[in-house]
Amino acid sequence: MTDRHIDVHKAHDHEACIDTALARARALCDDRDVQLTPIREKVLAIVWKSHKPVGAYQVLDELARTHKAARPPTVYRALDFLIAEGLIHKIESLNAYLGCGEAGVAHTSQFLICRVCGTTEEIVDPKLDHALDAAARRARFTVERKMVEIAGLCGRCAG
Amino acid sequence: MTDRHIDVHKAHDHEACIDTALARARALCDDRDVQLTPIREKVLAIVWKSHKPVGAYQVLDELARTHKAARPPTVYRALDFLIAEGLIHKIESLNAYLGCGEAGVAHTSQFLICRVCGTTEEIVDPKLDHALDAAARRARFTVERKMVEIAGLCGRCAG
DNA sequence: GGCGGATTGTTATGTTGTATCATCGCCGGC
DNA sequence: GCCGGCGATGATACAACATAACAATCCGCC
Ligand SMILES: [Zn+2]
Ligand SMILES: [Zn+2]
Ligand SMILES: [Zn+2]
Ligand SMILES: [Zn+2]
């Protein structure tokens, strides 16, 4: 919890990000009695290789290096599992996938996507979340899934 | 301006929606000295056939009925033009396109997507918009494009 | 042993979106 | 009159993203 809200745009010990994410995933899957199989864990690790969203076929290429039987369904099944368990998110505007920095905590998808460096930061903003709910309520709309993707320039790239 | 904020979930004179949208598009393109060519206008009309997002290949099928030369680039070029002019929006979570109900007025993409009937309502909620800006500002992020897509049940389908 | 559910293997196909170069029509300069 | 540039479209091919369908395997349990 302490080191989970780092600034992903700055240099940081990213191995620690990966280790934390994997440890957290293992713990959550254990609690829930679902299987974080080797394939799923490997896919999760691949997605976590950076703070940039990764395409499914990029994951496939990586996975195939150590797992020759890998095919598109292999990857998509793993991604579907990880999404269902809240361990990764799909970035809809990029058709790509990103490790969730808040796994295990209820939250909605809110992302800041830098168009220059690709770095995508997940934010958890209760006020924004509340504004989404309020907007839906005004329209008598029952919310099931909320997607917020803001594209632009991160602090580094805006200079 | 008076009849532009109808309830798209209720029965309504949809021909009027289409006519208004097309007239508005013609006026805006005229103002801007860009060409709303027959292909582009036809694609806009196809997208406006309903208040449900339409896929590019669905547009292609429709277009090809009256324009045999139509191919994927034909459609994507028209869609790109219409998006650039703010006449339609892309619904990222569906890879589909929807007529803009606020063409010519500065606004961000905010949508309520009913998973049952498919009807997608564009909302313009300044508070939500401000919440997006505030969230980005807190993260020192320069906003270029804001995407909000809320999926769930519309008032009709929630019953 | 054999049943059933979860996972993975395997092949094929469907869907969405681009790259590239050719062609056409128009308009303004020479 | 003709040429050159430009915006739009034609045409072919391909890249990128995603799923269908069925077989095989593994493993705990009766
Ligand atoms: Zn990191
Ligand atoms: Zn998350
Ligand atoms: Zn209508
Ligand atoms: Zn709009």
Short mmCIF file of C-alpha atoms (C1' of nucleotides) and ligand atoms in Angstrom, two decimals:
data_model
loop_
_atom_site.label_atom_id
_atom_site.label_comp_id
_atom_site.label_asym_id
_atom_site.label_seq_id
_atom_site.Cartn_x
_atom_site.Cartn_y
_atom_site.Cartn_z
CA MET A 1 0.00 0.00 0.00
CA THR A 2 2.85 2.31 0.81
CA ASP A 3 4.78 2.01 -2.42
CA ARG A 4 1.87 1.45 -4.75
CA HIS A 5 1.24 5.05 -5.65
CA ILE A 6 4.52 5.86 -7.29
CA ASP A 7 4.88 8.29 -10.15
CA VAL A 8 5.05 5.97 -13.11
CA HIS A 9 6.54 8.70 -15.28
CA LYS A 10 9.67 8.94 -13.18
CA ALA A 11 12.48 6.44 -13.05
CA HIS A 12 11.65 3.94 -10.36
CA ASP A 13 12.35 0.41 -9.30
CA HIS A 14 10.03 -1.22 -11.75
CA GLU A 15 11.06 -4.72 -10.72
CA ALA A 16 9.37 -3.87 -7.46
CA CYS A 17 6.18 -2.91 -9.34
CA ILE A 18 6.18 -6.30 -11.03
CA ASP A 19 6.98 -8.22 -7.88
CA THR A 20 4.27 -6.43 -5.94
CA ALA A 21 1.70 -7.01 -8.68
CA LEU A 22 2.52 -10.71 -8.96
CA ALA A 23 2.53 -11.25 -5.22
CA ARG A 24 -0.78 -9.46 -4.94
CA ALA A 25 -2.25 -11.49 -7.76
CA ARG A 26 -1.18 -14.75 -6.16
CA ALA A 27 -2.69 -13.73 -2.86
CA LEU A 28 -5.97 -12.62 -4.40
CA CYS A 29 -6.37 -15.75 -6.51
CA ASP A 30 -5.59 -17.88 -3.51
CA ASP A 31 -8.25 -16.09 -1.47
CA ARG A 32 -10.78 -16.51 -4.22
CA ASP A 33 -9.96 -20.13 -4.96
CA VAL A 34 -9.20 -19.46 -8.59
CA GLN A 35 -6.08 -20.66 -10.32
CA LEU A 36 -3.32 -18.31 -11.29
CA THR A 37 -1.80 -20.90 -13.61
CA PRO A 38 1.71 -20.56 -15.06
CA ILE A 39 0.33 -19.23 -18.36
CA ARG A 40 -1.84 -16.66 -16.63
CA GLU A 41 0.97 -15.57 -14.35
CA LYS A 42 3.35 -15.27 -17.27
CA VAL A 43 0.83 -13.16 -19.22
CA LEU A 44 0.35 -10.96 -16.18
CA ALA A 45 4.11 -10.53 -15.90
CA ILE A 46 4.32 -9.61 -19.59
CA VAL A 47 1.58 -7.01 -19.25
CA TRP A 48 3.42 -5.60 -16.27
CA LYS A 49 6.72 -5.27 -18.13
CA SER A 50 6.02 -1.57 -18.48
CA HIS A 51 3.50 1.10 -17.63
CA LYS A 52 2.39 1.21 -21.25
CA PRO A 53 -0.61 -0.73 -22.50
CA VAL A 54 0.38 -3.90 -24.36
CA GLY A 55 -1.45 -5.40 -27.33
CA ALA A 56 -2.63 -8.99 -27.23
CA TYR A 57 -0.36 -10.04 -30.09
CA GLN A 58 2.60 -8.39 -28.42
CA VAL A 59 1.79 -10.53 -25.39
CA LEU A 60 1.55 -13.51 -27.70
CA ASP A 61 5.00 -12.87 -29.17
CA GLU A 62 6.51 -12.61 -25.72
CA LEU A 63 4.69 -15.65 -24.39
CA ALA A 64 5.66 -17.75 -27.41
CA ARG A 65 9.34 -17.34 -26.56
CA THR A 66 8.96 -19.69 -23.63
CA HIS A 67 5.73 -21.40 -24.54
CA LYS A 68 5.75 -22.63 -28.10
CA ALA A 69 2.13 -23.84 -28.05
CA ALA A 70 0.87 -20.29 -27.47
CA ARG A 71 -1.82 -19.14 -29.91
CA PRO A 72 -4.26 -16.21 -29.91
CA PRO A 73 -6.84 -18.09 -27.80
CA THR A 74 -4.16 -18.90 -25.25
CA VAL A 75 -3.51 -15.22 -24.76
CA TYR A 76 -7.08 -14.02 -24.92
CA ARG A 77 -8.21 -16.61 -22.41
CA ALA A 78 -5.52 -15.52 -20.00
CA LEU A 79 -6.35 -11.85 -20.56
CA ASP A 80 -10.06 -12.55 -20.00
CA PHE A 81 -9.25 -14.30 -16.76
CA LEU A 82 -7.03 -11.49 -15.54
CA ILE A 83 -9.66 -8.89 -16.42
CA ALA A 84 -12.38 -10.89 -14.67
CA GLU A 85 -10.23 -11.04 -11.55
CA GLY A 86 -9.48 -7.33 -11.76
CA LEU A 87 -5.76 -7.84 -12.23
CA ILE A 88 -5.51 -6.00 -15.52
CA HIS A 89 -7.62 -3.52 -17.48
CA LYS A 90 -8.32 -3.19 -21.16
CA ILE A 91 -7.61 0.25 -22.57
CA GLU A 92 -10.42 0.45 -25.07
CA SER A 93 -9.11 3.31 -27.14
CA LEU A 94 -5.87 1.41 -27.78
CA ASN A 95 -7.11 -2.18 -27.86
CA ALA A 96 -4.41 -2.91 -25.36
CA TYR A 97 -3.99 -4.12 -21.82
CA LEU A 98 -2.47 -2.65 -18.69
CA GLY A 99 -1.72 -4.05 -15.27
CA CYS A 100 -4.06 -2.81 -12.58
CA GLY A 101 -2.36 -0.82 -9.86
CA GLU A 102 -5.32 -1.20 -7.53
CA ALA A 103 -6.03 -4.90 -7.79
CA GLY A 104 -8.35 -6.11 -5.08
CA VAL A 105 -9.72 -2.65 -4.38
CA ALA A 106 -13.09 -1.69 -5.87
CA HIS A 107 -12.54 1.06 -8.38
CA THR A 108 -13.50 2.14 -11.87
CA SER A 109 -11.32 2.40 -14.94
CA GLN A 110 -9.80 5.87 -15.10
CA PHE A 111 -6.72 6.38 -17.21
CA LEU A 112 -4.40 9.12 -18.35
CA ILE A 113 -2.79 8.05 -21.62
CA CYS A 114 0.22 9.97 -22.88
CA ARG A 115 0.17 10.14 -26.64
CA VAL A 116 3.94 10.73 -26.82
CA CYS A 117 5.56 8.24 -24.46
CA GLY A 118 2.60 5.87 -24.21
CA THR A 119 2.84 5.73 -20.45
CA THR A 120 -0.61 5.23 -19.03
CA GLU A 121 -1.40 6.09 -15.47
CA GLU A 122 -4.34 4.65 -13.63
CA ILE A 123 -5.97 7.17 -11.37
CA VAL A 124 -8.53 6.59 -8.66
CA ASP A 125 -10.54 9.73 -8.25
CA PRO A 126 -13.64 9.41 -6.06
CA LYS A 127 -14.95 12.81 -7.13
CA LEU A 128 -14.75 11.84 -10.76
CA ASP A 129 -16.37 8.54 -9.96
CA HIS A 130 -19.15 10.31 -8.15
CA ALA A 131 -19.63 12.68 -11.09
CA LEU A 132 -20.06 9.69 -13.36
CA ASP A 133 -22.68 8.19 -11.09
CA ALA A 134 -24.49 11.51 -10.80
CA ALA A 135 -24.55 11.99 -14.56
CA ALA A 136 -25.97 8.52 -15.07
CA ARG A 137 -28.55 9.01 -12.34
CA ARG A 138 -29.78 12.22 -13.92
CA ALA A 139 -30.41 10.24 -17.12
CA ARG A 140 -32.08 7.39 -15.17
CA PHE A 141 -29.35 5.08 -16.33
CA THR A 142 -28.26 2.00 -14.36
CA VAL A 143 -24.48 1.83 -14.38
CA GLU A 144 -22.74 -1.47 -14.84
CA ARG A 145 -19.37 -0.43 -16.18
CA LYS A 146 -17.59 2.90 -16.26
CA MET A 147 -14.79 3.72 -18.68
CA VAL A 148 -12.77 6.91 -18.54
CA GLU A 149 -9.80 7.39 -20.83
CA ILE A 150 -8.13 10.77 -21.05
CA ALA A 151 -5.53 11.11 -23.79
CA GLY A 152 -2.95 13.87 -23.96
CA LEU A 153 0.48 14.66 -22.61
CA CYS A 154 1.99 13.53 -19.34
CA GLY A 155 3.93 16.03 -17.26
CA ARG A 156 7.25 14.82 -18.62
CA CYS A 157 6.25 15.00 -22.27
CA ALA A 158 4.49 18.36 -21.92
CA GLY A 159 7.81 19.65 -20.60
CA MET B 1 -31.68 23.85 -30.59
CA THR B 2 -35.15 23.34 -29.16
CA ASP B 3 -35.72 19.81 -30.41
CA ARG B 4 -32.20 18.53 -30.11
CA HIS B 5 -32.46 17.18 -26.60
CA ILE B 6 -35.15 14.58 -27.12
CA ASP B 7 -35.27 11.33 -25.18
CA VAL B 8 -33.76 8.91 -27.64
CA HIS B 9 -35.19 5.94 -25.75
CA LYS B 10 -38.77 6.98 -26.43
CA ALA B 11 -40.58 6.78 -29.74
CA HIS B 12 -39.95 9.99 -31.61
CA ASP B 13 -39.84 11.45 -35.08
CA HIS B 14 -36.48 10.08 -35.99
CA GLU B 15 -36.67 11.36 -39.54
CA ALA B 16 -36.49 14.78 -37.91
CA CYS B 17 -33.31 13.73 -36.07
CA ILE B 18 -31.73 12.72 -39.34
CA ASP B 19 -32.88 15.81 -41.20
CA THR B 20 -31.62 18.09 -38.46
CA ALA B 21 -28.28 16.35 -38.33
CA LEU B 22 -27.78 16.49 -42.08
CA ALA B 23 -28.83 20.13 -42.33
CA ARG B 24 -26.51 21.01 -39.49
CA ALA B 25 -23.65 19.12 -41.09
CA ARG B 26 -24.16 20.92 -44.38
CA ALA B 27 -24.18 24.28 -42.66
CA LEU B 28 -21.09 23.54 -40.61
CA CYS B 29 -19.09 22.23 -43.56
CA ASP B 30 -20.13 25.22 -45.59
CA ASP B 31 -18.95 27.57 -42.84
CA ARG B 32 -15.66 25.77 -42.58
CA ASP B 33 -15.04 25.48 -46.32
CA VAL B 34 -14.74 21.74 -46.23
CA GLN B 35 -16.60 19.44 -48.55
CA LEU B 36 -19.48 17.31 -47.35
CA THR B 37 -19.30 15.16 -50.47
CA PRO B 38 -22.08 12.73 -51.46
CA ILE B 39 -20.16 9.80 -49.99
CA ARG B 40 -19.55 11.59 -46.72
CA GLU B 41 -23.14 12.73 -46.48
CA LYS B 42 -24.41 9.24 -47.23
CA VAL B 43 -22.15 7.76 -44.54
CA LEU B 44 -23.39 10.37 -42.09
CA ALA B 45 -26.98 9.48 -42.95
CA ILE B 46 -26.24 5.77 -42.45
CA VAL B 47 -24.69 6.41 -39.05
CA TRP B 48 -27.75 8.45 -38.13
CA LYS B 49 -30.19 5.69 -39.09
CA SER B 50 -30.58 4.92 -35.42
CA HIS B 51 -29.38 5.95 -31.99
CA LYS B 52 -27.26 2.83 -31.79
CA PRO B 53 -23.56 2.84 -32.67
CA VAL B 54 -22.87 1.39 -36.10
CA GLY B 55 -19.81 -0.61 -37.10
CA ALA B 56 -17.67 0.47 -40.04
CA TYR B 57 -18.40 -2.69 -42.00
CA GLN B 58 -22.11 -2.29 -41.36
CA VAL B 59 -21.77 1.19 -42.85
CA LEU B 60 -19.89 -0.36 -45.75
CA ASP B 61 -22.68 -2.86 -46.43
CA GLU B 62 -25.26 -0.08 -46.46
CA LEU B 63 -23.15 2.21 -48.57
CA ALA B 64 -22.37 -0.52 -51.10
CA ARG B 65 -26.08 -0.85 -51.90
CA THR B 66 -26.00 2.43 -53.75
CA HIS B 67 -22.29 2.79 -54.33
CA LYS B 68 -20.75 -0.32 -55.76
CA ALA B 69 -17.18 0.98 -55.64
CA ALA B 70 -17.31 1.25 -51.86
CA ARG B 71 -14.48 -0.49 -50.03
CA PRO B 72 -13.15 -0.31 -46.46
CA PRO B 73 -10.96 2.75 -47.16
CA THR B 74 -13.96 4.53 -48.66
CA VAL B 75 -15.81 4.15 -45.39
CA TYR B 76 -12.91 4.80 -43.05
CA ARG B 77 -11.98 7.96 -44.91
CA ALA B 78 -15.51 9.24 -44.62
CA LEU B 79 -15.68 8.30 -40.95
CA ASP B 80 -12.34 10.00 -40.28
CA PHE B 81 -13.58 13.16 -41.96
CA LEU B 82 -16.84 13.15 -40.01
CA ILE B 83 -14.99 12.61 -36.74
CA ALA B 84 -12.52 15.40 -37.54
CA GLU B 85 -15.42 17.74 -38.19
CA GLY B 86 -17.14 16.68 -34.98
CA LEU B 87 -20.16 15.25 -36.78
CA ILE B 88 -19.86 11.75 -35.38
CA HIS B 89 -18.08 10.07 -32.49
CA LYS B 90 -16.34 6.76 -32.19
CA ILE B 91 -17.56 4.62 -29.32
CA GLU B 92 -14.28 3.03 -28.36
CA SER B 93 -15.65 0.22 -26.25
CA LEU B 94 -17.74 -0.99 -29.20
CA ASN B 95 -15.53 -0.07 -32.14
CA ALA B 96 -18.56 1.64 -33.60
CA TYR B 97 -19.72 5.08 -34.61
CA LEU B 98 -22.57 7.32 -33.52
CA GLY B 99 -23.97 10.58 -34.84
CA CYS B 100 -23.10 13.56 -32.69
CA GLY B 101 -26.11 15.28 -31.21
CA GLU B 102 -24.11 18.39 -30.37
CA ALA B 103 -22.25 18.99 -33.60
CA GLY B 104 -20.71 22.43 -33.74
CA VAL B 105 -20.76 22.86 -29.97
CA ALA B 106 -17.58 22.24 -28.04
CA HIS B 107 -18.09 19.22 -25.83
CA THR B 108 -16.43 16.01 -24.76
CA SER B 109 -17.46 12.47 -25.49
CA GLN B 110 -19.77 11.25 -22.77
CA PHE B 111 -21.99 8.28 -23.51
CA LEU B 112 -24.52 6.07 -21.81
CA ILE B 113 -24.59 2.73 -23.62
CA CYS B 114 -27.46 0.35 -22.95
CA ARG B 115 -26.24 -3.22 -23.09
CA VAL B 116 -29.74 -4.55 -23.80
CA CYS B 117 -31.19 -2.32 -26.51
CA GLY B 118 -27.93 -0.83 -27.71
CA THR B 119 -29.30 2.67 -27.64
CA THR B 120 -26.52 5.07 -26.83
CA GLU B 121 -27.24 8.49 -25.48
CA GLU B 122 -24.76 11.31 -25.68
CA ILE B 123 -24.82 13.44 -22.58
CA VAL B 124 -23.24 16.83 -22.02
CA ASP B 125 -22.52 17.18 -18.35
CA PRO B 126 -20.36 20.16 -17.40
CA LYS B 127 -19.82 18.89 -13.86
CA LEU B 128 -18.52 15.61 -15.17
CA ASP B 129 -16.38 17.49 -17.64
CA HIS B 130 -14.91 19.62 -14.86
CA ALA B 131 -14.25 16.53 -12.78
CA LEU B 132 -12.26 15.11 -15.68
CA ASP B 133 -10.24 18.29 -16.02
CA ALA B 134 -9.64 18.44 -12.29
CA ALA B 135 -8.46 14.86 -12.17
CA ALA B 136 -6.05 15.45 -15.03
CA ARG B 137 -4.77 18.67 -13.49
CA ARG B 138 -4.02 16.94 -10.20
CA ALA B 139 -1.83 14.52 -12.15
CA ARG B 140 -0.21 17.35 -14.15
CA PHE B 141 -1.63 15.87 -17.31
CA THR B 142 -2.43 17.96 -20.40
CA VAL B 143 -5.77 16.87 -21.75
CA GLU B 144 -6.28 16.49 -25.48
CA ARG B 145 -9.14 14.05 -25.68
CA LYS B 146 -11.63 12.88 -23.08
CA MET B 147 -13.56 9.65 -23.42
CA VAL B 148 -16.32 8.62 -21.07
CA GLU B 149 -18.39 5.55 -21.82
CA ILE B 150 -20.80 4.26 -19.23
CA ALA B 151 -22.36 0.89 -20.00
CA GLY B 152 -25.45 -0.45 -18.30
CA LEU B 153 -29.20 -0.30 -18.63
CA CYS B 154 -31.27 2.58 -19.94
CA GLY B 155 -34.44 3.56 -18.12
CA ARG B 156 -36.61 1.55 -20.49
CA CYS B 157 -34.58 -1.64 -20.26
CA ALA B 158 -34.14 -1.42 -16.49
CA GLY B 159 -37.95 -1.36 -16.44
"C1'" DG C 1 -12.35 -46.92 -12.58
"C1'" DG C 2 -14.89 -43.34 -14.31
"C1'" DC C 3 -17.29 -38.93 -14.09
"C1'" DG C 4 -17.19 -33.79 -14.39
"C1'" DG C 5 -15.23 -29.36 -14.37
"C1'" DA C 6 -11.40 -26.43 -15.45
"C1'" DT C 7 -7.65 -25.60 -18.43
"C1'" DT C 8 -5.10 -25.84 -22.51
"C1'" DG C 9 -4.24 -27.39 -27.51
"C1'" DT C 10 -5.40 -26.81 -32.29
"C1'" DT C 11 -7.32 -25.21 -36.51
"C1'" DA C 12 -9.84 -22.11 -38.70
"C1'" DT C 13 -12.31 -17.97 -39.33
"C1'" DG C 14 -14.42 -13.46 -38.31
"C1'" DT C 15 -13.95 -8.48 -37.47
"C1'" DT C 16 -11.72 -4.08 -37.55
"C1'" DG C 17 -8.48 -0.97 -39.56
"C1'" DT C 18 -4.26 0.64 -42.80
"C1'" DA C 19 -0.72 1.07 -46.43
"C1'" DT C 20 0.15 2.13 -50.94
"C1'" DC C 21 -0.24 3.69 -55.31
"C1'" DA C 22 -3.29 4.89 -59.21
"C1'" DT C 23 -6.88 7.86 -60.98
"C1'" DC C 24 -10.07 11.61 -61.47
"C1'" DG C 25 -11.90 16.34 -61.40
"C1'" DC C 26 -11.26 20.92 -60.41
"C1'" DC C 27 -9.11 25.36 -60.27
"C1'" DG C 28 -5.61 28.84 -60.66
"C1'" DG C 29 -1.20 30.30 -62.86
"C1'" DC C 30 1.37 30.71 -66.98
"C1'" DG D 1 -4.97 26.08 -73.84
"C1'" DC D 2 -2.27 23.66 -70.80
"C1'" DC D 3 0.10 22.43 -66.83
"C1'" DG D 4 0.64 21.63 -61.90
"C1'" DG D 5 -1.15 21.03 -57.52
"C1'" DC D 6 -4.58 19.45 -54.49
"C1'" DG D 7 -8.42 17.18 -52.53
"C1'" DA D 8 -11.15 13.21 -53.14
"C1'" DT D 9 -11.92 8.59 -54.60
"C1'" DG D 10 -10.68 3.87 -56.72
"C1'" DA D 11 -8.42 -0.37 -56.11
"C1'" DT D 12 -5.51 -4.03 -54.22
"C1'" DA D 13 -3.40 -5.90 -50.65
"C1'" DC D 14 -2.41 -6.61 -46.04
"C1'" DA D 15 -2.04 -5.86 -40.88
"C1'" DA D 16 -4.04 -6.03 -36.34
"C1'" DC D 17 -7.44 -7.56 -33.21
"C1'" DA D 18 -10.57 -11.18 -31.65
"C1'" DT D 19 -13.53 -15.46 -31.49
"C1'" DA D 20 -15.75 -20.16 -32.78
"C1'" DA D 21 -15.58 -24.85 -32.28
"C1'" DC D 22 -13.98 -29.06 -30.94
"C1'" DA D 23 -10.29 -32.14 -29.08
"C1'" DA D 24 -7.15 -33.39 -25.49
"C1'" DT D 25 -5.46 -33.25 -20.88
"C1'" DC D 26 -5.37 -32.92 -15.99
"C1'" DC D 27 -7.14 -33.62 -11.53
"C1'" DG D 28 -10.07 -34.17 -7.59
"C1'" DC D 29 -13.83 -36.91 -6.20
"C1'" DC D 30 -17.34 -40.57 -5.89
ZN ZN E 1 6.80 0.51 -12.47
ZN ZN E 2 -7.34 -0.80 -11.88
ZN ZN E 3 -33.88 10.02 -33.32
ZN ZN E 4 -20.99 14.84 -29.66
#
